[in-house]
Amino acid sequence: MSKKEFPLSQTDTTEVDVQALEQEGEIAADYIEGLLDIGDYDGDIDMDVEGERAMVAVVGGALDELVGKRGEVLEALQELTRLAVHRQTGNRTRLMLDIGGYRERRRAELTKLGQDVSDEVKQSGQPKPLAPMTPFERKIVHDAVAAAGLRSESEGEEPERYVVVLPA
């Protein structure tokens, strides 16, 4: 198995098994392709490895039904795809599925939200709770808040878990 090192800092390194992640992507792509065929959807599948996870994206025309309201169908398809990969490899996967560029657009929206709320909290000095979000969405907001020099916490229970942005 080929392994590639990605430096975390000057003293730490971690090894990522790129070949295993590529295999996960191929299994996931085959599974998604089968679902697209069953549903008679047109779309091209792109595979990549980013950091420590396989990324599979479906690009093409009318795919909104596969994203659903607030990405709910996409989240369900991602979990089914992860189960399909787990079933074939025997390993838990952190595979990320995107359809029609939804996650990319959502990432930009949430980064801006995190920046805007950070500015608001800096001005007011008061904590600001946000609407419930998926783990993917919360991570993006936490990262944007940290980049703005503030801290944030997740509170509540799934599926109503949400981010609270805290003053410095």
Short mmCIF file of C-alpha atoms in Angstrom, two decimals:
data_model
loop_
_atom_site.label_atom_id
_atom_site.label_comp_id
_atom_site.label_asym_id
_atom_site.label_seq_id
_atom_site.Cartn_x
_atom_site.Cartn_y
_atom_site.Cartn_z
CA MET A 1 0.00 0.00 0.00
CA SER A 2 1.31 3.41 -0.86
CA LYS A 3 1.25 5.99 1.88
CA LYS A 4 1.71 9.70 1.56
CA GLU A 5 2.82 11.94 4.40
CA PHE A 6 1.11 15.22 5.09
CA PRO A 7 2.93 17.46 7.60
CA LEU A 8 0.72 18.72 10.42
CA SER A 9 3.39 20.91 11.96
CA GLN A 10 7.14 21.08 11.99
CA THR A 11 7.34 18.18 14.44
CA ASP A 12 4.23 16.10 13.66
CA THR A 13 3.42 14.03 10.59
CA THR A 14 0.62 11.62 9.89
CA GLU A 15 0.45 9.01 7.22
CA VAL A 16 -2.58 8.86 4.98
CA ASP A 17 -3.23 5.70 3.01
CA VAL A 18 -4.05 7.34 -0.31
CA GLN A 19 -4.58 4.02 -2.08
CA ALA A 20 -7.21 2.95 0.48
CA LEU A 21 -8.97 6.32 0.14
CA GLU A 22 -8.94 6.00 -3.65
CA GLN A 23 -10.46 2.54 -3.29
CA GLU A 24 -13.19 3.99 -1.04
CA GLY A 25 -13.87 6.62 -3.71
CA GLU A 26 -14.15 3.98 -6.42
CA ILE A 27 -16.54 1.85 -4.37
CA ALA A 28 -18.62 4.92 -3.56
CA ALA A 29 -18.64 6.05 -7.20
CA ASP A 30 -19.88 2.63 -8.33
CA TYR A 31 -22.60 2.68 -5.68
CA ILE A 32 -23.73 6.23 -6.58
CA GLU A 33 -23.64 5.38 -10.28
CA GLY A 34 -26.00 2.49 -9.60
CA LEU A 35 -28.37 4.79 -7.70
CA LEU A 36 -28.28 7.33 -10.53
CA ASP A 37 -29.14 4.59 -13.02
CA ILE A 38 -32.03 3.34 -10.89
CA GLY A 39 -33.42 6.86 -10.50
CA ASP A 40 -32.73 7.69 -14.17
CA TYR A 41 -30.61 10.74 -13.24
CA ASP A 42 -27.88 12.10 -15.46
CA GLY A 43 -24.64 13.06 -13.82
CA ASP A 44 -20.90 12.65 -14.03
CA ILE A 45 -18.94 11.41 -11.05
CA ASP A 46 -15.68 13.01 -9.94
CA MET A 47 -13.44 11.40 -7.35
CA ASP A 48 -10.65 12.95 -5.32
CA VAL A 49 -8.76 12.59 -2.05
CA GLU A 50 -8.59 15.68 0.14
CA GLY A 51 -6.66 15.49 3.36
CA GLU A 52 -7.71 12.30 5.09
CA ARG A 53 -10.95 11.57 3.26
CA ALA A 54 -12.23 10.42 -0.09
CA MET A 55 -14.40 12.94 -1.92
CA VAL A 56 -17.02 11.93 -4.47
CA ALA A 57 -18.99 14.54 -6.38
CA VAL A 58 -21.90 14.13 -8.75
CA VAL A 59 -22.03 16.96 -11.27
CA GLY A 60 -24.53 17.62 -13.99
CA GLY A 61 -28.01 18.82 -14.69
CA ALA A 62 -31.17 18.47 -12.64
CA LEU A 63 -29.87 16.99 -9.40
CA ASP A 64 -31.76 19.14 -6.90
CA GLU A 65 -34.01 16.23 -5.88
CA LEU A 66 -30.88 14.34 -4.79
CA VAL A 67 -29.86 17.24 -2.54
CA GLY A 68 -33.26 17.86 -0.98
CA LYS A 69 -34.34 20.57 1.41
CA ARG A 70 -31.30 21.87 3.32
CA GLY A 71 -29.25 18.92 2.02
CA GLU A 72 -31.30 16.28 3.84
CA VAL A 73 -31.41 13.84 0.91
CA LEU A 74 -27.69 14.41 0.27
CA GLU A 75 -26.90 13.57 3.92
CA ALA A 76 -28.96 10.37 3.68
CA LEU A 77 -27.26 9.36 0.41
CA GLN A 78 -23.87 10.04 1.97
CA GLU A 79 -24.68 7.74 4.89
CA LEU A 80 -25.93 5.00 2.56
CA THR A 81 -22.77 5.38 0.47
CA ARG A 82 -20.59 5.17 3.58
CA LEU A 83 -22.43 1.97 4.56
CA ALA A 84 -21.82 0.52 1.08
CA VAL A 85 -18.10 1.32 1.38
CA HIS A 86 -17.95 -0.13 4.90
CA ARG A 87 -19.66 -3.30 3.74
CA GLN A 88 -17.02 -3.88 1.04
CA THR A 89 -13.91 -2.74 2.93
CA GLY A 90 -14.82 -3.62 6.51
CA ASN A 91 -13.52 -0.18 7.53
CA ARG A 92 -15.41 2.87 8.71
CA THR A 93 -15.11 5.71 6.19
CA ARG A 94 -15.21 9.50 6.43
CA LEU A 95 -16.11 9.78 2.74
CA MET A 96 -17.71 13.08 1.71
CA LEU A 97 -20.38 13.13 -1.00
CA ASP A 98 -21.36 16.28 -2.88
CA ILE A 99 -24.14 16.59 -5.42
CA GLY A 100 -24.54 19.48 -7.84
CA GLY A 101 -21.98 21.58 -5.96
CA TYR A 102 -24.29 21.92 -2.94
CA ARG A 103 -21.58 21.43 -0.31
CA GLU A 104 -19.28 23.90 -2.05
CA ARG A 105 -21.98 26.59 -2.09
CA ARG A 106 -23.01 25.79 1.48
CA ARG A 107 -19.39 26.02 2.65
CA ALA A 108 -19.14 29.57 1.22
CA GLU A 109 -22.46 30.59 2.81
CA LEU A 110 -21.50 29.20 6.22
CA THR A 111 -18.03 30.74 6.15
CA LYS A 112 -19.63 34.12 5.53
CA LEU A 113 -22.19 33.47 8.28
CA GLY A 114 -19.39 32.60 10.72
CA GLN A 115 -17.53 35.80 9.82
CA ASP A 116 -20.65 37.98 10.06
CA VAL A 117 -21.73 36.53 13.41
CA SER A 118 -18.19 36.89 14.74
CA ASP A 119 -18.26 40.58 13.83
CA GLU A 120 -21.65 40.94 15.53
CA VAL A 121 -20.44 39.20 18.72
CA LYS A 122 -17.28 41.34 18.80
CA GLN A 123 -19.49 44.46 18.64
CA SER A 124 -22.12 43.36 21.15
CA GLY A 125 -19.98 41.32 23.52
CA GLN A 126 -22.90 38.88 23.81
CA PRO A 127 -22.97 35.16 22.88
CA LYS A 128 -24.98 34.39 19.75
CA PRO A 129 -26.69 31.02 19.18
CA LEU A 130 -27.26 29.93 15.58
CA ALA A 131 -29.86 27.67 13.99
CA PRO A 132 -29.41 23.87 14.20
CA MET A 133 -26.90 22.48 11.69
CA THR A 134 -25.39 19.21 10.55
CA PRO A 135 -21.91 18.27 11.82
CA PHE A 136 -20.46 19.29 8.42
CA GLU A 137 -22.07 22.73 8.69
CA ARG A 138 -21.06 23.25 12.32
CA LYS A 139 -17.42 22.46 11.53
CA ILE A 140 -17.33 25.15 8.84
CA VAL A 141 -18.83 27.74 11.21
CA HIS A 142 -16.43 26.76 14.03
CA ASP A 143 -13.48 27.18 11.63
CA ALA A 144 -14.70 30.61 10.44
CA VAL A 145 -15.26 31.79 14.02
CA ALA A 146 -11.78 30.61 15.06
CA ALA A 147 -10.26 32.40 12.05
CA ALA A 148 -11.99 35.58 13.27
CA GLY A 149 -10.29 35.20 16.66
CA LEU A 150 -13.32 34.09 18.69
CA ARG A 151 -14.42 30.75 20.04
CA SER A 152 -17.57 28.75 19.59
CA GLU A 153 -19.22 25.68 21.07
CA SER A 154 -21.80 23.19 19.88
CA GLU A 155 -24.80 22.71 22.14
CA GLY A 156 -27.95 20.61 22.09
CA GLU A 157 -28.68 17.11 20.86
CA GLU A 158 -28.83 15.85 17.27
CA PRO A 159 -30.62 16.73 15.07
CA GLU A 160 -31.14 20.06 16.88
CA ARG A 161 -27.43 20.61 17.69
CA TYR A 162 -26.33 24.20 17.06
CA VAL A 163 -23.34 26.53 17.34
CA VAL A 164 -23.02 29.30 19.92
CA VAL A 165 -20.46 32.01 19.09
CA LEU A 166 -18.84 33.37 22.24
CA PRO A 167 -17.16 36.72 22.88
CA ALA A 168 -13.36 36.73 23.32
#
